[in-house]
PDB file of C-alpha atoms in Angstrom:
ATOM      1  CA  MET J  13     -30.776  16.315  21.559  1.00 32.00           C
ATOM      2  CA  ALA J  14     -29.281  13.988  18.951  1.00 40.00           C
ATOM      3  CA  ALA J  15     -28.012  10.646  20.138  1.00 44.00           C
ATOM      4  CA  ARG J  16     -24.276  10.493  20.667  1.00 59.00           C
ATOM      5  CA  GLU J  17     -22.410   9.170  17.637  1.00 74.00           C
ATOM      6  CA  GLN J  18     -21.669   5.455  17.919  1.00 91.00           C
ATOM      7  CA  LEU J  19     -18.034   4.585  18.650  1.00 96.00           C
ATOM      8  CA  ILE J  20     -16.290   2.923  15.704  1.00 98.00           C
ATOM      9  CA  ARG J  21     -13.590   0.530  16.917  1.00 98.00           C
ATOM     10  CA  LEU J  22     -10.712  -0.079  14.501  1.00 98.00           C
ATOM     11  CA  ALA J  23      -7.094  -1.192  14.742  1.00 98.00           C
ATOM     12  CA  VAL J  24      -3.934  -1.997  12.818  1.00 98.00           C
ATOM     13  CA  PHE J  25      -2.113  -5.292  13.424  1.00 98.00           C
ATOM     14  CA  GLY J  26       1.549  -5.802  12.660  1.00 95.00           C
ATOM     15  CA  GLN J  27       4.981  -6.759  13.945  1.00 95.00           C
ATOM     16  CA  PRO J  28       6.411  -4.256  14.685  1.00 92.00           C
ATOM     17  CA  VAL J  29       3.571  -1.713  14.721  1.00 92.00           C
ATOM     18  CA  ALA J  30       4.221   0.619  17.671  1.00 89.00           C
ATOM     19  CA  ARG J  31       5.448   3.458  15.436  1.00 90.00           C
ATOM     20  CA  SER J  32       2.616   3.153  12.911  1.00 94.00           C
ATOM     21  CA  LEU J  33       1.216   6.437  11.605  1.00 96.00           C
ATOM     22  CA  SER J  34      -2.180   4.838  10.957  1.00 97.00           C
ATOM     23  CA  PRO J  35      -3.809   5.821  14.294  1.00 97.00           C
ATOM     24  CA  ARG J  36      -2.911   9.463  13.661  1.00 97.00           C
ATOM     25  CA  ILE J  37      -4.134   9.335  10.065  1.00 98.00           C
ATOM     26  CA  HIS J  38      -7.495   7.798  10.937  1.00 98.00           C
ATOM     27  CA  ALA J  39      -7.987  10.208  13.838  1.00 98.00           C
ATOM     28  CA  ARG J  40      -7.671  13.090  11.364  1.00 98.00           C
ATOM     29  CA  PHE J  41     -10.061  11.413   8.937  1.00 98.00           C
ATOM     30  CA  ALA J  42     -12.605  10.963  11.731  1.00 98.00           C
ATOM     31  CA  GLU J  43     -12.340  14.643  12.672  1.00 98.00           C
ATOM     32  CA  GLN J  44     -13.317  15.615   9.129  1.00 98.00           C
ATOM     33  CA  PHE J  45     -16.725  13.984   9.624  1.00 97.00           C
ATOM     34  CA  GLY J  46     -17.230  14.350  13.366  1.00 97.00           C
ATOM     35  CA  LEU J  47     -17.060  10.586  13.861  1.00 97.00           C
ATOM     36  CA  ARG J  48     -16.067   8.869  17.094  1.00 97.00           C
ATOM     37  CA  VAL J  49     -13.275   6.514  16.081  1.00 98.00           C
ATOM     38  CA  GLU J  50     -11.032   4.479  18.359  1.00 98.00           C
ATOM     39  CA  TYR J  51      -8.128   3.231  16.249  1.00 98.00           C
ATOM     40  CA  THR J  52      -5.328   1.406  18.031  1.00 97.00           C
ATOM     41  CA  ALA J  53      -2.028  -0.197  17.024  1.00 97.00           C
ATOM     42  CA  ILE J  54      -1.876  -3.811  18.202  1.00 97.00           C
ATOM     43  CA  GLU J  55       1.317  -5.838  18.202  1.00 96.00           C
ATOM     44  CA  ALA J  56       0.830  -9.481  17.268  1.00 97.00           C
ATOM     45  CA  THR J  57       2.902 -12.561  16.581  1.00 97.00           C
ATOM     46  CA  PRO J  58       2.291 -15.248  13.969  1.00 96.00           C
ATOM     47  CA  GLU J  59       0.882 -17.392  16.764  1.00 97.00           C
ATOM     48  CA  SER J  60      -1.394 -14.716  18.271  1.00 97.00           C
ATOM     49  CA  PHE J  61      -2.521 -12.808  15.162  1.00 98.00           C
ATOM     50  CA  GLU J  62      -5.773 -14.646  14.478  1.00 97.00           C
ATOM     51  CA  ASN J  63      -6.899 -14.577  18.114  1.00 97.00           C
ATOM     52  CA  ARG J  64      -6.066 -10.900  18.515  1.00 97.00           C
ATOM     53  CA  VAL J  65      -8.129 -10.013  15.460  1.00 98.00           C
ATOM     54  CA  ARG J  66     -11.026 -12.170  16.671  1.00 97.00           C
ATOM     55  CA  GLN J  67     -10.923 -10.407  20.040  1.00 97.00           C
ATOM     56  CA  LEU J  68     -11.381  -7.064  18.276  1.00 98.00           C
ATOM     57  CA  ALA J  69     -14.241  -8.417  16.160  1.00 97.00           C
ATOM     58  CA  ASP J  70     -15.949 -10.006  19.175  1.00 96.00           C
ATOM     59  CA  ALA J  71     -15.657  -6.727  21.105  1.00 96.00           C
ATOM     60  CA  GLY J  72     -17.707  -4.940  18.456  1.00 96.00           C
ATOM     61  CA  GLY J  73     -14.889  -3.777  16.223  1.00 97.00           C
ATOM     62  CA  ARG J  74     -15.843  -2.744  12.713  1.00 98.00           C
ATOM     63  CA  GLY J  75     -12.612  -3.749  11.011  1.00 98.00           C
ATOM     64  CA  CYS J  76      -8.848  -3.494  10.970  1.00 98.00           C
ATOM     65  CA  ASN J  77      -5.804  -2.819   8.877  1.00 98.00           C
ATOM     66  CA  VAL J  78      -3.119  -5.462   8.576  1.00 97.00           C
ATOM     67  CA  THR J  79       0.528  -4.858   7.853  1.00 94.00           C
ATOM     68  CA  VAL J  80       3.632  -7.039   7.611  1.00 89.00           C
ATOM     69  CA  PRO J  81       3.956  -9.905   8.197  1.00 93.00           C
ATOM     70  CA  PHE J  82       0.254 -10.813   8.396  1.00 95.00           C
ATOM     71  CA  LYS J  83      -1.297  -9.743   5.074  1.00 95.00           C
ATOM     72  CA  HIS J  84      -1.315 -13.194   3.512  1.00 95.00           C
ATOM     73  CA  ARG J  85      -2.781 -14.753   6.663  1.00 96.00           C
ATOM     74  CA  ALA J  86      -5.496 -12.079   6.794  1.00 97.00           C
ATOM     75  CA  TRP J  87      -6.461 -12.963   3.222  1.00 97.00           C
ATOM     76  CA  GLN J  88      -6.637 -16.651   4.134  1.00 97.00           C
ATOM     77  CA  LEU J  89      -8.880 -16.015   7.157  1.00 97.00           C
ATOM     78  CA  ALA J  90     -11.530 -14.032   5.278  1.00 97.00           C
ATOM     79  CA  ALA J  91     -14.845 -15.564   4.278  1.00 97.00           C
ATOM     80  CA  ARG J  92     -15.116 -13.196   1.296  1.00 97.00           C
ATOM     81  CA  ARG J  93     -12.363 -11.471  -0.674  1.00 97.00           C
ATOM     82  CA  SER J  94     -12.168  -8.661  -3.200  1.00 96.00           C
ATOM     83  CA  GLU J  95     -10.564  -9.249  -6.578  1.00 94.00           C
ATOM     84  CA  ALA J  96      -7.661  -7.005  -5.593  1.00 94.00           C
ATOM     85  CA  ALA J  97      -7.038  -9.095  -2.474  1.00 96.00           C
ATOM     86  CA  ASN J  98      -7.209 -12.311  -4.474  1.00 94.00           C
ATOM     87  CA  ARG J  99      -4.782 -11.003  -7.091  1.00 92.00           C
ATOM     88  CA  ALA J 100      -2.337 -10.018  -4.365  1.00 92.00           C
ATOM     89  CA  GLU J 101      -3.102 -13.078  -2.237  1.00 93.00           C
ATOM     90  CA  ALA J 102      -2.916 -10.597   0.614  1.00 94.00           C
ATOM     91  CA  ALA J 103      -5.230  -8.266   2.514  1.00 96.00           C
ATOM     92  CA  ASN J 104      -4.399  -5.028   4.285  1.00 97.00           C
ATOM     93  CA  THR J 105      -8.027  -4.352   5.279  1.00 98.00           C
ATOM     94  CA  LEU J 106     -10.566  -6.580   7.008  1.00 98.00           C
ATOM     95  CA  SER J 107     -14.220  -5.718   7.589  1.00 98.00           C
ATOM     96  CA  PHE J 108     -16.088  -7.630  10.283  1.00 98.00           C
ATOM     97  CA  GLU J 109     -19.494  -8.354   8.763  1.00 94.00           C
ATOM     98  CA  ALA J 110     -22.353 -10.571   9.920  1.00 91.00           C
ATOM     99  CA  SER J 111     -21.719 -12.930   7.014  1.00 91.00           C
ATOM    100  CA  GLY J 112     -18.022 -13.225   7.905  1.00 94.00           C
ATOM    101  CA  TRP J 113     -14.830 -11.267   7.506  1.00 97.00           C
ATOM    102  CA  ARG J 114     -14.285  -9.519   4.176  1.00 98.00           C
ATOM    103  CA  ALA J 115     -10.747  -9.012   2.864  1.00 98.00           C
ATOM    104  CA  GLU J 116      -9.730  -6.013   0.781  1.00 98.00           C
ATOM    105  CA  ASN J 117      -6.394  -4.756  -0.479  1.00 97.00           C
ATOM    106  CA  THR J 118      -6.274  -0.966  -0.758  1.00 98.00           C
ATOM    107  CA  ASP J 119      -2.508  -0.721  -1.340  1.00 97.00           C
ATOM    108  CA  GLY J 120      -2.834  -0.562  -5.117  1.00 97.00           C
ATOM    109  CA  GLY J 121      -5.599   2.014  -5.028  1.00 97.00           C
ATOM    110  CA  GLY J 122      -3.568   4.035  -2.559  1.00 98.00           C
ATOM    111  CA  LEU J 123      -0.557   3.993  -4.861  1.00 98.00           C
ATOM    112  CA  VAL J 124      -2.590   5.032  -7.908  1.00 98.00           C
ATOM    113  CA  ALA J 125      -4.180   7.884  -5.956  1.00 97.00           C
ATOM    114  CA  ALA J 126      -0.762   9.014  -4.751  1.00 97.00           C
ATOM    115  CA  LEU J 127       0.667   9.017  -8.259  1.00 98.00           C
ATOM    116  CA  GLU J 128      -2.238  10.641 -10.074  1.00 97.00           C
ATOM    117  CA  ALA J 129      -3.587  13.027  -7.416  1.00 93.00           C
ATOM    118  CA  HIS J 130      -0.495  14.030  -5.473  1.00 93.00           C
ATOM    119  CA  GLU J 131       2.302  13.531  -8.001  1.00 94.00           C
ATOM    120  CA  ARG J 132       0.152  14.655 -10.969  1.00 95.00           C
ATOM    121  CA  LEU J 133       1.252  11.660 -13.033  1.00 97.00           C
ATOM    122  CA  PRO J 134      -1.539  10.128 -15.170  1.00 97.00           C
ATOM    123  CA  LEU J 135      -0.731   6.451 -15.676  1.00 98.00           C
ATOM    124  CA  PRO J 136      -2.453   5.537 -18.984  1.00 98.00           C
ATOM    125  CA  GLY J 137       0.125   4.922 -21.708  1.00 98.00           C
ATOM    126  CA  LEU J 138       3.184   5.025 -19.432  1.00 98.00           C
ATOM    127  CA  ARG J 139       6.072   2.574 -19.383  1.00 98.00           C
ATOM    128  CA  ILE J 140       6.405   1.389 -15.772  1.00 98.00           C
ATOM    129  CA  ALA J 141       9.062  -0.661 -13.983  1.00 98.00           C
ATOM    130  CA  LEU J 142       8.021  -2.360 -10.742  1.00 98.00           C
ATOM    131  CA  LEU J 143      10.996  -3.358  -8.603  1.00 98.00           C
ATOM    132  CA  GLY J 144      10.362  -6.426  -6.449  1.00 97.00           C
ATOM    133  CA  ALA J 145       7.993  -9.381  -6.609  1.00 95.00           C
ATOM    134  CA  GLY J 146       7.060  -9.840  -2.959  1.00 91.00           C
ATOM    135  CA  GLY J 147       3.922  -8.868  -1.108  1.00 90.00           C
ATOM    136  CA  ALA J 148       4.363  -5.133  -1.647  1.00 93.00           C
ATOM    137  CA  ALA J 149       4.636  -5.528  -5.424  1.00 96.00           C
ATOM    138  CA  ALA J 150       1.782  -8.046  -5.524  1.00 95.00           C
ATOM    139  CA  GLY J 151      -0.464  -5.570  -3.731  1.00 95.00           C
ATOM    140  CA  VAL J 152      -0.117  -2.875  -6.394  1.00 97.00           C
ATOM    141  CA  LEU J 153       0.465  -4.566  -9.757  1.00 97.00           C
ATOM    142  CA  GLY J 154      -3.213  -5.101 -10.518  1.00 97.00           C
ATOM    143  CA  ALA J 155      -4.105  -1.478  -9.783  1.00 97.00           C
ATOM    144  CA  LEU J 156      -1.286  -0.234 -11.995  1.00 98.00           C
ATOM    145  CA  LEU J 157      -2.435  -2.420 -14.892  1.00 98.00           C
ATOM    146  CA  ASP J 158      -6.036  -1.271 -14.400  1.00 97.00           C
ATOM    147  CA  ARG J 159      -4.882   2.239 -15.377  1.00 97.00           C
ATOM    148  CA  ARG J 160      -3.869   0.924 -18.828  1.00 98.00           C
ATOM    149  CA  PRO J 161      -0.165   1.769 -18.996  1.00 98.00           C
ATOM    150  CA  GLU J 162       1.721   0.813 -22.146  1.00 98.00           C
ATOM    151  CA  ARG J 163       3.534  -1.902 -20.163  1.00 98.00           C
ATOM    152  CA  VAL J 164       4.582  -2.864 -16.650  1.00 98.00           C
ATOM    153  CA  THR J 165       7.876  -4.711 -16.247  1.00 98.00           C
ATOM    154  CA  VAL J 166       8.355  -6.604 -12.988  1.00 98.00           C
ATOM    155  CA  ALA J 167      12.042  -6.810 -12.033  1.00 98.00           C
ATOM    156  CA  ASN J 168      13.144  -9.128  -9.252  1.00 97.00           C
ATOM    157  CA  ARG J 169      16.386 -10.848  -8.265  1.00 95.00           C
ATOM    158  CA  THR J 170      14.629 -14.225  -8.412  1.00 96.00           C
ATOM    159  CA  LEU J 171      13.303 -14.331 -11.949  1.00 97.00           C
ATOM    160  CA  GLU J 172      10.869 -17.147 -11.190  1.00 97.00           C
ATOM    161  CA  ARG J 173       9.035 -14.968  -8.644  1.00 96.00           C
ATOM    162  CA  ALA J 174       8.872 -12.068 -11.082  1.00 97.00           C
ATOM    163  CA  PHE J 175       7.501 -14.338 -13.799  1.00 97.00           C
ATOM    164  CA  ALA J 176       4.911 -15.878 -11.462  1.00 96.00           C
ATOM    165  CA  LEU J 177       3.647 -12.460 -10.361  1.00 96.00           C
ATOM    166  CA  ALA J 178       3.477 -11.175 -13.935  1.00 96.00           C
ATOM    167  CA  ASP J 179       1.747 -14.337 -15.134  1.00 95.00           C
ATOM    168  CA  ARG J 180      -0.910 -14.020 -12.400  1.00 93.00           C
ATOM    169  CA  HIS J 181      -1.809 -10.583 -13.774  1.00 96.00           C
ATOM    170  CA  ALA J 182      -1.313 -11.198 -17.500  1.00 96.00           C
ATOM    171  CA  ASP J 183      -5.030 -11.010 -18.244  1.00 96.00           C
ATOM    172  CA  LEU J 184      -5.148  -7.406 -17.000  1.00 97.00           C
ATOM    173  CA  GLY J 185      -2.737  -5.878 -19.495  1.00 97.00           C
ATOM    174  CA  ALA J 186       0.766  -5.842 -20.932  1.00 98.00           C
ATOM    175  CA  VAL J 187       3.153  -7.116 -18.252  1.00 98.00           C
ATOM    176  CA  ASP J 188       6.504  -8.863 -18.458  1.00 97.00           C
ATOM    177  CA  SER J 189       9.346  -9.784 -16.125  1.00 97.00           C
ATOM    178  CA  CYS J 190      13.123  -9.753 -15.826  1.00 97.00           C
ATOM    179  CA  THR J 191      15.947  -9.508 -13.310  1.00 96.00           C
ATOM    180  CA  PRO J 192      17.186  -6.054 -12.220  1.00 95.00           C
ATOM    181  CA  ALA J 193      20.398  -6.629 -14.165  1.00 94.00           C
ATOM    182  CA  ASP J 194      18.383  -7.075 -17.363  1.00 95.00           C
ATOM    183  CA  LEU J 195      16.066  -4.118 -16.764  1.00 95.00           C
ATOM    184  CA  PRO J 196      18.102  -1.655 -18.910  1.00 94.00           C
ATOM    185  CA  ASP J 197      17.561  -3.989 -21.875  1.00 95.00           C
ATOM    186  CA  LYS J 198      13.835  -3.213 -21.616  1.00 95.00           C
ATOM    187  CA  GLY J 199      14.415   0.443 -22.524  1.00 94.00           C
ATOM    188  CA  SER J 200      13.605   3.584 -20.533  1.00 97.00           C
ATOM    189  CA  PHE J 201      10.678   4.135 -18.204  1.00 98.00           C
ATOM    190  CA  ASP J 202       8.330   6.978 -17.334  1.00 98.00           C
ATOM    191  CA  LEU J 203       7.815   5.600 -13.826  1.00 98.00           C
ATOM    192  CA  VAL J 204       9.887   3.314 -11.622  1.00 98.00           C
ATOM    193  CA  VAL J 205       8.147   2.018  -8.485  1.00 98.00           C
ATOM    194  CA  ASN J 206      10.356   0.611  -5.747  1.00 98.00           C
ATOM    195  CA  ALA J 207       8.526  -2.183  -3.923  1.00 97.00           C
ATOM    196  CA  THR J 208      11.675  -3.726  -2.413  1.00 95.00           C
ATOM    197  CA  SER J 209      12.668  -3.604   1.250  1.00 91.00           C
ATOM    198  CA  LEU J 210      16.289  -2.645   0.553  1.00 93.00           C
ATOM    199  CA  GLY J 211      15.841   0.728   2.239  1.00 92.00           C
ATOM    200  CA  HIS J 212      15.291  -0.972   5.594  1.00 90.00           C
ATOM    201  CA  ASP J 213      18.842  -2.324   5.290  1.00 92.00           C
ATOM    202  CA  GLY J 214      20.236   1.097   4.393  1.00 93.00           C
ATOM    203  CA  SER J 215      20.677   0.346   0.695  1.00 94.00           C
ATOM    204  CA  ALA J 216      18.895   1.189  -2.540  1.00 94.00           C
ATOM    205  CA  PRO J 217      18.241  -0.510  -5.886  1.00 93.00           C
ATOM    206  CA  ALA J 218      20.911   0.140  -8.512  1.00 89.00           C
ATOM    207  CA  LEU J 219      19.147   2.436 -10.978  1.00 93.00           C
ATOM    208  CA  PRO J 220      21.292   3.799 -13.835  1.00 91.00           C
ATOM    209  CA  PRO J 221      20.290   7.226 -15.213  1.00 90.00           C
ATOM    210  CA  GLY J 222      19.510   5.675 -18.600  1.00 92.00           C
ATOM    211  CA  LEU J 223      16.649   3.768 -17.060  1.00 96.00           C
ATOM    212  CA  PHE J 224      14.560   6.958 -16.907  1.00 97.00           C
ATOM    213  CA  VAL J 225      13.068   9.062 -19.682  1.00 96.00           C
ATOM    214  CA  GLU J 226      13.189  12.822 -19.278  1.00 94.00           C
ATOM    215  CA  ASN J 227      10.970  14.033 -16.397  1.00 94.00           C
ATOM    216  CA  ALA J 228      10.426  10.462 -15.197  1.00 97.00           C
ATOM    217  CA  LEU J 229       9.472   9.734 -11.593  1.00 98.00           C
ATOM    218  CA  CYS J 230      10.942   7.240  -9.164  1.00 98.00           C
ATOM    219  CA  TYR J 231       8.279   6.420  -6.573  1.00 98.00           C
ATOM    220  CA  ASP J 232       9.474   4.662  -3.443  1.00 98.00           C
ATOM    221  CA  MET J 233       6.830   2.713  -1.521  1.00 97.00           C
ATOM    222  CA  ASN J 234       9.042   3.172   1.550  1.00 96.00           C
ATOM    223  CA  TYR J 235       8.905   6.328   3.678  1.00 94.00           C
ATOM    224  CA  GLY J 236      10.800   7.715   6.653  1.00 92.00           C
ATOM    225  CA  ALA J 237      14.312   6.386   7.285  1.00 93.00           C
ATOM    226  CA  ALA J 238      13.834   3.484   4.846  1.00 94.00           C
ATOM    227  CA  ALA J 239      13.304   5.974   2.001  1.00 96.00           C
ATOM    228  CA  LYS J 240      16.522   7.918   2.505  1.00 96.00           C
ATOM    229  CA  PRO J 241      18.928   5.656   0.536  1.00 97.00           C
ATOM    230  CA  LEU J 242      16.896   5.753  -2.675  1.00 97.00           C
ATOM    231  CA  ALA J 243      16.119   9.442  -2.242  1.00 97.00           C
ATOM    232  CA  ALA J 244      19.834  10.144  -2.043  1.00 97.00           C
ATOM    233  CA  HIS J 245      20.561   7.988  -5.089  1.00 96.00           C
ATOM    234  CA  CYS J 246      17.902   9.725  -7.183  1.00 97.00           C
ATOM    235  CA  SER J 247      19.273  13.104  -6.142  1.00 96.00           C
ATOM    236  CA  GLN J 248      22.731  12.050  -7.305  1.00 95.00           C
ATOM    237  CA  ILE J 249      21.540  10.949 -10.744  1.00 95.00           C
ATOM    238  CA  GLY J 250      19.086  13.840 -11.167  1.00 95.00           C
ATOM    239  CA  VAL J 251      15.830  11.865 -11.178  1.00 96.00           C
ATOM    240  CA  ARG J 252      12.581  13.139  -9.667  1.00 97.00           C
ATOM    241  CA  TYR J 253      11.752  11.189  -6.515  1.00 98.00           C
ATOM    242  CA  ALA J 254       8.774  10.750  -4.183  1.00 97.00           C
ATOM    243  CA  ASP J 255       8.491   8.632  -1.060  1.00 97.00           C
ATOM    244  CA  GLY J 256       5.561   6.425  -0.051  1.00 97.00           C
ATOM    245  CA  LEU J 257       3.928   8.683   2.508  1.00 97.00           C
ATOM    246  CA  SER J 258       1.246   9.732   0.012  1.00 97.00           C
ATOM    247  CA  MET J 259       0.497   6.067  -0.701  1.00 98.00           C
ATOM    248  CA  LEU J 260       0.176   5.369   3.028  1.00 97.00           C
ATOM    249  CA  VAL J 261      -2.424   8.109   3.371  1.00 98.00           C
ATOM    250  CA  GLY J 262      -4.162   7.040   0.162  1.00 97.00           C
ATOM    251  CA  GLN J 263      -4.583   3.413   1.144  1.00 98.00           C
ATOM    252  CA  ALA J 264      -5.774   4.498   4.598  1.00 98.00           C
ATOM    253  CA  ALA J 265      -8.428   6.716   3.008  1.00 98.00           C
ATOM    254  CA  LEU J 266      -9.772   3.781   0.991  1.00 98.00           C
ATOM    255  CA  SER J 267      -9.918   1.611   4.118  1.00 98.00           C
ATOM    256  CA  PHE J 268     -11.696   4.392   6.009  1.00 98.00           C
ATOM    257  CA  GLU J 269     -14.256   4.653   3.213  1.00 98.00           C
ATOM    258  CA  ILE J 270     -14.877   0.886   3.312  1.00 98.00           C
ATOM    259  CA  TRP J 271     -15.600   1.017   7.049  1.00 98.00           C
ATOM    260  CA  THR J 272     -17.553   4.274   7.262  1.00 97.00           C
ATOM    261  CA  GLY J 273     -18.873   5.104   3.785  1.00 97.00           C
ATOM    262  CA  LYS J 274     -17.091   8.464   4.048  1.00 98.00           C
ATOM    263  CA  THR J 275     -14.409   9.678   1.610  1.00 97.00           C
ATOM    264  CA  PRO J 276     -11.800  11.721   3.488  1.00 98.00           C
ATOM    265  CA  ASP J 277      -9.732  14.580   2.100  1.00 97.00           C
ATOM    266  CA  THR J 278      -6.181  13.231   2.062  1.00 96.00           C
ATOM    267  CA  GLY J 279      -4.430  16.519   1.252  1.00 95.00           C
ATOM    268  CA  PRO J 280      -4.537  18.136   4.719  1.00 97.00           C
ATOM    269  CA  VAL J 281      -3.530  14.893   6.432  1.00 97.00           C
ATOM    270  CA  LEU J 282      -0.589  14.342   4.109  1.00 96.00           C
ATOM    271  CA  GLY J 283       0.477  17.959   4.602  1.00 95.00           C
ATOM    272  CA  GLU J 284       0.390  17.543   8.371  1.00 96.00           C
ATOM    273  CA  LEU J 285       2.543  14.409   8.223  1.00 95.00           C
ATOM    274  CA  ARG J 286       5.034  16.125   5.924  1.00 93.00           C
ATOM    275  CA  ARG J 287       5.321  19.074   8.288  1.00 92.00           C
ATOM    276  CA  ALA J 288       5.764  16.768  11.255  1.00 90.00           C
ATOM    277  CA  ALA J 289       8.589  15.032   9.422  1.00 82.00           C
ATOM    278  CA  GLY J 290      10.233  18.386   8.776  1.00 75.00           C
ATOM    279  CA  GLU J 291       9.883  18.218   5.014  1.00 57.00           C
TER     280      GLU J 291
END
């Protein structure tokens, strides 16, 4: 009789995190390969975050995901960091290795997979607008530029933050910055990515119809209730819209592969989440 599969202990840390879909997603990934995975959602505070993560590592955990507001701190705590994590100055994935914690950022790869695999939108040669210059935007800009678009324009209310983010990635490709008010002066875009948190306040970025070329896509990194304001706005102006659920599943798949060496099929998991949400 074969030995019982070793239990893989994983978690996601955040504040708040109780309603995270990550435990459900990783349970489905584990089922695809017959792996024993224990993936829990752990609430932390800025004061307790480091100790809570160390407790998981000391208990034999293999790694964890990290969400707001701890991504920058997770990056700081790691002994080794991927280029993507260093570009973002944030980590959403930690691996507990004998040589120390390793920080990764799979948000950008998850977004690219969502756009190209699920939305059927090849990125090379596109004109892209990235709304926001905070942690969410920082986590994906490098991955977008790696796909060789014509240009990425970072638009943020504080121009200095937009410029700093663009400048940190300037060696990767054509990237510039502006305020949202000046975005129409940059022309029309094939893809607009919303990396702002406005949806959590019940509002949406002001996006005039002229900002989009024909058949353009507005991709919202938010999902659930936070995605509804921008979804409604895009419906009103007749622009194709997609929420961030496919990115959530995509970044989770990359984390799962880092920890297990297995590449899950994201399609069935995304379909299940869509059905559960009544879409």
